[in-house]
Short mmCIF file of C-alpha atoms and ligand atoms in Angstrom, two decimals:
data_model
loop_
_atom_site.label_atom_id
_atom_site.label_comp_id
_atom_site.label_asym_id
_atom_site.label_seq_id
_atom_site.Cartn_x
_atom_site.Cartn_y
_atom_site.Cartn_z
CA UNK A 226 68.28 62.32 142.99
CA UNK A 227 71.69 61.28 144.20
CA UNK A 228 73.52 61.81 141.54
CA UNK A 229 73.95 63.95 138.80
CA UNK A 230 76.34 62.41 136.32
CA UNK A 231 74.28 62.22 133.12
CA UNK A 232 71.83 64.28 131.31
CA UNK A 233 69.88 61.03 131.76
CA UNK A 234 69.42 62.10 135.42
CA UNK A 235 67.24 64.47 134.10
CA UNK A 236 63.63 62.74 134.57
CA UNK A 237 61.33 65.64 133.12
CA UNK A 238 63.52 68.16 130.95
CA UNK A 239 60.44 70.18 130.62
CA UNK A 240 59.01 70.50 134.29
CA UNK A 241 63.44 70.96 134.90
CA UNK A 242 63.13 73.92 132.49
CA UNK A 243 60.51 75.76 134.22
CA UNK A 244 61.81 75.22 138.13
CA UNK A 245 65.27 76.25 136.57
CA UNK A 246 63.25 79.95 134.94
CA UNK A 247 61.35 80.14 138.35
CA UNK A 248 64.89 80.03 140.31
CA UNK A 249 66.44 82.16 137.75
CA UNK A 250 63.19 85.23 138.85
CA UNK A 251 63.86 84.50 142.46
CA UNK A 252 67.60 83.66 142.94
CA UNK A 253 67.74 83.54 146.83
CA UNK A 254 64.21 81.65 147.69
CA UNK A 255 66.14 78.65 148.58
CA UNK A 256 68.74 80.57 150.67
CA UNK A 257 67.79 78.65 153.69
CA UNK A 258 68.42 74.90 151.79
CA UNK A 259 71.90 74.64 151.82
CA UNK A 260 72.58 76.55 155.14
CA UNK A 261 75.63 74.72 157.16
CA UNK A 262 76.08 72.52 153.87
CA UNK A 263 79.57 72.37 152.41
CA UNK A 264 80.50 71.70 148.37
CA UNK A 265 83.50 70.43 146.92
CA UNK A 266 84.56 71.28 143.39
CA UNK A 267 87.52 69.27 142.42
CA UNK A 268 89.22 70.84 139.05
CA UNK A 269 91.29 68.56 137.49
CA UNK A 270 91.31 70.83 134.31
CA UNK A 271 90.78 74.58 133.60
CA UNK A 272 87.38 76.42 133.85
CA UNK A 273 86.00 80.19 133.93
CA UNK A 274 82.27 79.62 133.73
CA UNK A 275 82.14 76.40 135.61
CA UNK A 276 84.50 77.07 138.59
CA UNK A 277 82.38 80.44 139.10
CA UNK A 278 79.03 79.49 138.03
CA UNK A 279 78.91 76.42 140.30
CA UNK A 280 80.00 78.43 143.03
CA UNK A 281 77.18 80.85 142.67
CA UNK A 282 74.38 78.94 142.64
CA UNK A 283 75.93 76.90 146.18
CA UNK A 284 76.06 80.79 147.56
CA UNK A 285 72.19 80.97 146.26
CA UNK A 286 71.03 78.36 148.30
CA UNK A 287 73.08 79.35 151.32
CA UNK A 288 75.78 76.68 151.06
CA UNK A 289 79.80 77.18 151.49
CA UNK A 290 81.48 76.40 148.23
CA UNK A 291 85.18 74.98 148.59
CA UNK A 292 87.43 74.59 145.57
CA UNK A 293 90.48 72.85 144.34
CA UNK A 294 92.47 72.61 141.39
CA UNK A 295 93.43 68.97 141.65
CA UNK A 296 96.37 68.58 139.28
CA UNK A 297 98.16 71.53 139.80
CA UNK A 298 97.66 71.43 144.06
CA UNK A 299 96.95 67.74 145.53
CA UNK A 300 98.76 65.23 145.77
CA UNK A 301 98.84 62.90 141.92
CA UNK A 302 95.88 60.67 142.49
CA UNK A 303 96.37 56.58 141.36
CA UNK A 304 92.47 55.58 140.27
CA UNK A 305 94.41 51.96 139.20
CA UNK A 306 93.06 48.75 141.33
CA UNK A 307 96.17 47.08 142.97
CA UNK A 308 98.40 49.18 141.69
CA UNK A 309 102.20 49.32 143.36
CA UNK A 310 102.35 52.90 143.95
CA UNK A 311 106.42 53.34 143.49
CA UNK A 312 105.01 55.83 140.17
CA UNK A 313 104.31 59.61 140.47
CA UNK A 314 100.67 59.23 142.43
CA UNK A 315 101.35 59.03 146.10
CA UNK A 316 97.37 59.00 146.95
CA UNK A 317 94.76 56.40 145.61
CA UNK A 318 91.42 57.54 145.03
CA UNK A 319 89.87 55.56 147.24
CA UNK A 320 91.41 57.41 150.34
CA UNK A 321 90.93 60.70 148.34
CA UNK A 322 87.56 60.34 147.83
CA UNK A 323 86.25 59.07 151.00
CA UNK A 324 88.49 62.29 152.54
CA UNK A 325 86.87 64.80 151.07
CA UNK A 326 83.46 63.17 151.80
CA UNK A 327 84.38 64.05 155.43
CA UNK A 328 84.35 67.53 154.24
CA UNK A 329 81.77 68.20 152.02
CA UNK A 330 78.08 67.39 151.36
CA UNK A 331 78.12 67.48 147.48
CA UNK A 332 81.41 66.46 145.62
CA UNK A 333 81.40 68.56 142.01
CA UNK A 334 84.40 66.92 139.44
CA UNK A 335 85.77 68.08 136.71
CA UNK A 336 87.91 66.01 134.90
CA UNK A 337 88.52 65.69 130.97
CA UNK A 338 89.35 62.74 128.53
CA UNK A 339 92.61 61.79 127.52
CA UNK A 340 91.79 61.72 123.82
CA UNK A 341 94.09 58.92 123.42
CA UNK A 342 92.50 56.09 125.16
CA UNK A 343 89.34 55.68 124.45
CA UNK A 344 88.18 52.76 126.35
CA UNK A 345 89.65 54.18 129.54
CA UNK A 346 88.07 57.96 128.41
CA UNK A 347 84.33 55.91 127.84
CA UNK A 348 84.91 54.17 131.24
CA UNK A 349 84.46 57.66 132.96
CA UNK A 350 87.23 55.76 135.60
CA UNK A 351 87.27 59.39 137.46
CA UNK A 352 84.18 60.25 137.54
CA UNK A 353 82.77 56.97 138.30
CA UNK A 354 85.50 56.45 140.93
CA UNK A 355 84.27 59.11 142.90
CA UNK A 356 80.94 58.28 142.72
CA UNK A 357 82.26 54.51 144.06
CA UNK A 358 84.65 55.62 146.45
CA UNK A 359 82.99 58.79 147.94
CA UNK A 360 79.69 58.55 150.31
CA UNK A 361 78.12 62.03 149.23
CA UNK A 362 76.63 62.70 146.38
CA UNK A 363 78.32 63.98 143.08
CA UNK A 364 77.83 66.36 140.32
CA UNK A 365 79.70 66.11 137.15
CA UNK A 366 81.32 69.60 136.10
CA UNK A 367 82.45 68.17 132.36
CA UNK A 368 83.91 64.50 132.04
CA UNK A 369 85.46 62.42 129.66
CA UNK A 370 82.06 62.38 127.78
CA UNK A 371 79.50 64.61 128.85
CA UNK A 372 79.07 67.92 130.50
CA UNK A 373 75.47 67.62 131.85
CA UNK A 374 75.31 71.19 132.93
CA UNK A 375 75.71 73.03 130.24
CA UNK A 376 73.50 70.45 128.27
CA UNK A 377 70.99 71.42 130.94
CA UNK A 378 71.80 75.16 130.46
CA UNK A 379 71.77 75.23 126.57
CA UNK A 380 67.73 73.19 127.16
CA UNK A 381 66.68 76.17 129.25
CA UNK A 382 68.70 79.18 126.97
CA UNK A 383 66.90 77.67 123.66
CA UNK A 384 63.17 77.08 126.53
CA UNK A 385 63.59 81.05 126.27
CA UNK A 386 64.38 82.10 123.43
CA UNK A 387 61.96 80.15 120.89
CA UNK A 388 60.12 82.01 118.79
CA UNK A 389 57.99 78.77 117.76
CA UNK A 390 56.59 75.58 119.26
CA UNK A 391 58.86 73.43 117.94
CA UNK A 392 61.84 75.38 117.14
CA UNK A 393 64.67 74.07 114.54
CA UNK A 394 67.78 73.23 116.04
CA UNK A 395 71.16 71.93 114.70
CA UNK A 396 74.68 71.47 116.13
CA UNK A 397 77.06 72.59 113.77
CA UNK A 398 80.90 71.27 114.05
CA UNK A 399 83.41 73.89 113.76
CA UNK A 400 86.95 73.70 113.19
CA UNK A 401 89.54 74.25 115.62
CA UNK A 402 93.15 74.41 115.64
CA UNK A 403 93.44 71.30 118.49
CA UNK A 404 91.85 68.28 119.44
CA UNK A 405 89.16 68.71 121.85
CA UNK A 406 86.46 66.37 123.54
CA UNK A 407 83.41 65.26 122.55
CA UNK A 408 81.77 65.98 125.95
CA UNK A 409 79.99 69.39 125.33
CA UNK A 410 78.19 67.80 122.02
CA UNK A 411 77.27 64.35 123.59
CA UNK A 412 75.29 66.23 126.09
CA UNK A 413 73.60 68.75 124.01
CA UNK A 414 72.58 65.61 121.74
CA UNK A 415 71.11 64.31 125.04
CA UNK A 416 69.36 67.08 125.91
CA UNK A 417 67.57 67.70 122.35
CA UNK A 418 66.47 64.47 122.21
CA UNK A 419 64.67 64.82 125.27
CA UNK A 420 63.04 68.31 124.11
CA UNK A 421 60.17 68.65 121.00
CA UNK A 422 62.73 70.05 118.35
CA UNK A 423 63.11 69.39 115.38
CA UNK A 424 67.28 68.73 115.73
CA UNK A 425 69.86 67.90 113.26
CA UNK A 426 73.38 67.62 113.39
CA UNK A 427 75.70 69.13 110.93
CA UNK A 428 79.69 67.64 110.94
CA UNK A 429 82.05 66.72 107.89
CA UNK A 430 82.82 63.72 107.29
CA UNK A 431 84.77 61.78 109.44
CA UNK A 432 83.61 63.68 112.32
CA UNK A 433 80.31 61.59 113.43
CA UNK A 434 79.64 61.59 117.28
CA UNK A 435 78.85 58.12 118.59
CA UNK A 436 76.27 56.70 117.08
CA UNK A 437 75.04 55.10 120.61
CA UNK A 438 74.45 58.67 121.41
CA UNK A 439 73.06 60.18 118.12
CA UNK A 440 70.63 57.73 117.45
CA UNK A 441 68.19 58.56 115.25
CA UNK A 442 69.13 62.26 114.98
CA UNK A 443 69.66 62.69 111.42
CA UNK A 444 73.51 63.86 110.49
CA UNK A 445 74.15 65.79 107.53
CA UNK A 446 77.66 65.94 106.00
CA UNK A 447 76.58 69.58 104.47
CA UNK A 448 76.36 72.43 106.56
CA UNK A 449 74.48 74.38 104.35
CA UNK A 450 71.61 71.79 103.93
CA UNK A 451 71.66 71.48 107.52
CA UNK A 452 71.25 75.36 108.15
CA UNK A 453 67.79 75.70 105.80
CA UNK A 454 65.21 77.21 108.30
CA UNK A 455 67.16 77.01 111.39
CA UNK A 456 65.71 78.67 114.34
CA UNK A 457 69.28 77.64 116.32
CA UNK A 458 72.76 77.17 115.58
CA UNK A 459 74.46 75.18 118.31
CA UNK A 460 78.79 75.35 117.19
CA UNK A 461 81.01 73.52 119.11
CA UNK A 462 84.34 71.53 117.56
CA UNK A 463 85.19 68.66 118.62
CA UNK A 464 88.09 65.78 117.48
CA UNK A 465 87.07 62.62 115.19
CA UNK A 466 85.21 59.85 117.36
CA UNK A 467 86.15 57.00 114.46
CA UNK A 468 89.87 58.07 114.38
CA UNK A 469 89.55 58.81 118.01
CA UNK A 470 90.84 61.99 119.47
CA UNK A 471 92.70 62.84 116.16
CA UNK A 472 92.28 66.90 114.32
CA UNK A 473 91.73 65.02 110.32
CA UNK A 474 92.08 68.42 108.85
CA UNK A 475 91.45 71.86 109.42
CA UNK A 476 87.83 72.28 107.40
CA UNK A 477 88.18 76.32 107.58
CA UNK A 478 85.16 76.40 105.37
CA UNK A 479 82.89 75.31 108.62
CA UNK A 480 83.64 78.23 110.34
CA UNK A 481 79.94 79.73 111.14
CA UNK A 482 79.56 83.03 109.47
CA UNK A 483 76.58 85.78 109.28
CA UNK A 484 75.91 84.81 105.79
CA UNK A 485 75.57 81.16 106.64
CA UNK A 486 73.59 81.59 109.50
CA UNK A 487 71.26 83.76 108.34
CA UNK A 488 68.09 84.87 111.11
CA UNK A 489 68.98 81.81 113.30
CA UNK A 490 70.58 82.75 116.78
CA UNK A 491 73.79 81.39 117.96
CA UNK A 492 74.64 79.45 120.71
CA UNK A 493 78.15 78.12 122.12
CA UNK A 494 78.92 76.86 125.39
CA UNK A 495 82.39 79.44 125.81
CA UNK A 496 85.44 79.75 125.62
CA UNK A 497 85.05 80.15 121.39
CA UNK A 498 88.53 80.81 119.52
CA UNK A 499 86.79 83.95 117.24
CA UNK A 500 87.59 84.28 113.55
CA UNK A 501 88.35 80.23 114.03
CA UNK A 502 85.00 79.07 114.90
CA UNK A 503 82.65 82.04 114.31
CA UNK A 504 82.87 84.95 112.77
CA UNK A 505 83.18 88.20 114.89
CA UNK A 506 80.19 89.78 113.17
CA UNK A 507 77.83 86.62 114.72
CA UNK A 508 79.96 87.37 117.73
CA UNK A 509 79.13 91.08 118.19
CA UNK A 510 75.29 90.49 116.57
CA UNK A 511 72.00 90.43 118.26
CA UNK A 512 72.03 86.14 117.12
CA UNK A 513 74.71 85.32 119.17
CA UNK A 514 73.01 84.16 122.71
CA UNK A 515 76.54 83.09 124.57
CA UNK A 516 76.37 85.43 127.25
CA UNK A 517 72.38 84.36 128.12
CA UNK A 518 73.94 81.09 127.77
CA UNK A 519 76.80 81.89 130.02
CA UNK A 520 74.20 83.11 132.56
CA UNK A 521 72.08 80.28 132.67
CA UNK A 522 75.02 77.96 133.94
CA UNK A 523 73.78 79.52 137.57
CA UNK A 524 70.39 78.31 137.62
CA UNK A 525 71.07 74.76 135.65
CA UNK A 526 73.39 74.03 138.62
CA UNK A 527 71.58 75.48 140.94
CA UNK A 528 68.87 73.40 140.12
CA UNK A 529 71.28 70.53 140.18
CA UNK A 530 71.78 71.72 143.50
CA UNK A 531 68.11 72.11 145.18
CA UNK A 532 67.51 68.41 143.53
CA UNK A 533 70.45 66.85 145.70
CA UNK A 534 69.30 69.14 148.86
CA UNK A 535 66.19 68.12 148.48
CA UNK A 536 66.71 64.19 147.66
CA UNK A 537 69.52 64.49 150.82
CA UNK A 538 67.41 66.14 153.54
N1 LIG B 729 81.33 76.06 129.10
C1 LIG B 729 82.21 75.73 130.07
O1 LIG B 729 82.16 74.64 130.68
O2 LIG B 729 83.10 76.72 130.36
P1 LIG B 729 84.38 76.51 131.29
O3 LIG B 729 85.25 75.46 130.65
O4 LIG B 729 85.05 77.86 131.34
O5 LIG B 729 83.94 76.07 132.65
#
């Protein structure tokens, strides 16, 4: 693998599943992989779980993690093709790019959508620049329209917590007081699809993800319909796709409670506004699985990791 950009990369989510649980009982067996091997996370947007979990799994497998917060502490980067730089970017990405490939063996980005453009946020023009412009291989931390990680991450948290063969899942929407990507929700679609669940999305109206990405799944417009024998209740907000970027209205009534969510255990991929999106009594409950989930960020990217090492020797 030379990339990993898109849950897509993933060729066999199940056999991914199991080396990502056999990592996660024996941390450090790879310790001698990434020895002498550098990694670059480039934050061009805040992170906790990310930024920190990223950086773990490089110390697991012996490699030296190296981190930047772009926006705030490089120089404004121009991704524009023949652009006359007289602006507020002084360094094109192209220079950028193949600069920190002198540096670093892996190149991790993390860069968001604008939520206003929405043929330059599908373009993924950051991402993809840096996978044109830099000669190592990349790893996308959350872009315009995916996070692949924690898609990864939420395939192995719901792996180990089944109670059932084929296990009930649904992604709830959730409201939220701003506008906020679509990334975290495209992936997790990705990710069931490519598992034996039964899955179902649950958003009001006006909130469909794009329909090149749900496919078939089957969307309800009810929440409680939706909710009937779930095993899993995946919440995440995110802005309309249709009226792109925009909050249509607050929707308090989504809000995922203990009543509504009955025996089914809750997942979120953090940070989670509480008493906005979910209840503090799912919160503080036995259901709520964000912490495991918060856990297993190590050992999807870690996996990520070995795959690149491995593909890279
Ligand atoms: N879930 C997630 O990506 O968390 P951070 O934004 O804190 O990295």
């Amino acid at each position: 693998m030379k990339h990993y950009t898109s849950i897509h990369d993933i060729d066999n989510i199940n056999s991914w599943i199991e080396e990502a649980k056999q990592l996660k009982v024996n941390p450090l067996k790879h310790h001698e992989l990434g020895k002498n091997k550098t990694i670059g996370l480039l934050f061009f947007n805040s992170s906790l779980r990310t930024r920190l979990s990223t950086q773990k799994a490089a110390l697991n497998l012996g490699m030296n993690p190296i981190v930047m917060n772009v926006s705030g502490d490089a120089w404004g980067i121009e991704f524009g093709d023949g652009t006359i730089m007289n602006g507020n970017t002084a360094e094109h990405i192209k220079e950028a790019a193949a600069v920190v490939s002198q540096y670093c063996d892996i190149i991790a980005v993390r860069a968001f959508p604008t939520l206003t453009d929405k043929v330059k946020d599908e373009s993924e023009h950051v991402l993809k620049s840096f996978v044109k412009f830099a000669s190592v291989p990349i790893v996308n931390m959350e872009s315009a329209t995916g996070h692949p990680l924690q898609g990864l991450t939420d395939a192995i948290t719901i792996s180990e917590h089944a109670k059932v063969a084929r296990p009930k899942v649904v992604l709830s929407w959730a409201p939220h007081i701003k506008a906020l990507p679509h990334a975290v929700a495209n992936s997790f679609v990705q990710a069931m699809q490519k598992m034996d669940v039964e899955f179902v999305i649950a958003n009001p109206e006006g909130y469909d993800l794009n329909p090149e990405i749900t496919g078939n799944t089957e969307v309800f417009h009810n929440q409680e319909a939706a909710f009937k024998d779930a095993d899993f209740v995946y919440t995440k907000n995110w802005s309309s796709y249709s009226d792109y970027g925009k909050v249509l209205n607050k929707e308090t009534d989504w809000m995922i409670t203990k009543d509504k969510i009955g025996d089914a255990k809750f997942m979120h991929c953090l940070p989670v506004r509480r008493n906005v999106v979910v209840e503090d009594a799912v919160l503080d409950s036995e259901s709520s699985l964000v912490i495991q989930q918060a856990n297993n960020r190590t050992f999807a990217a870690q996996l990520v990791l070995k795959k690149i090492l491995e593909s890279n020797k």
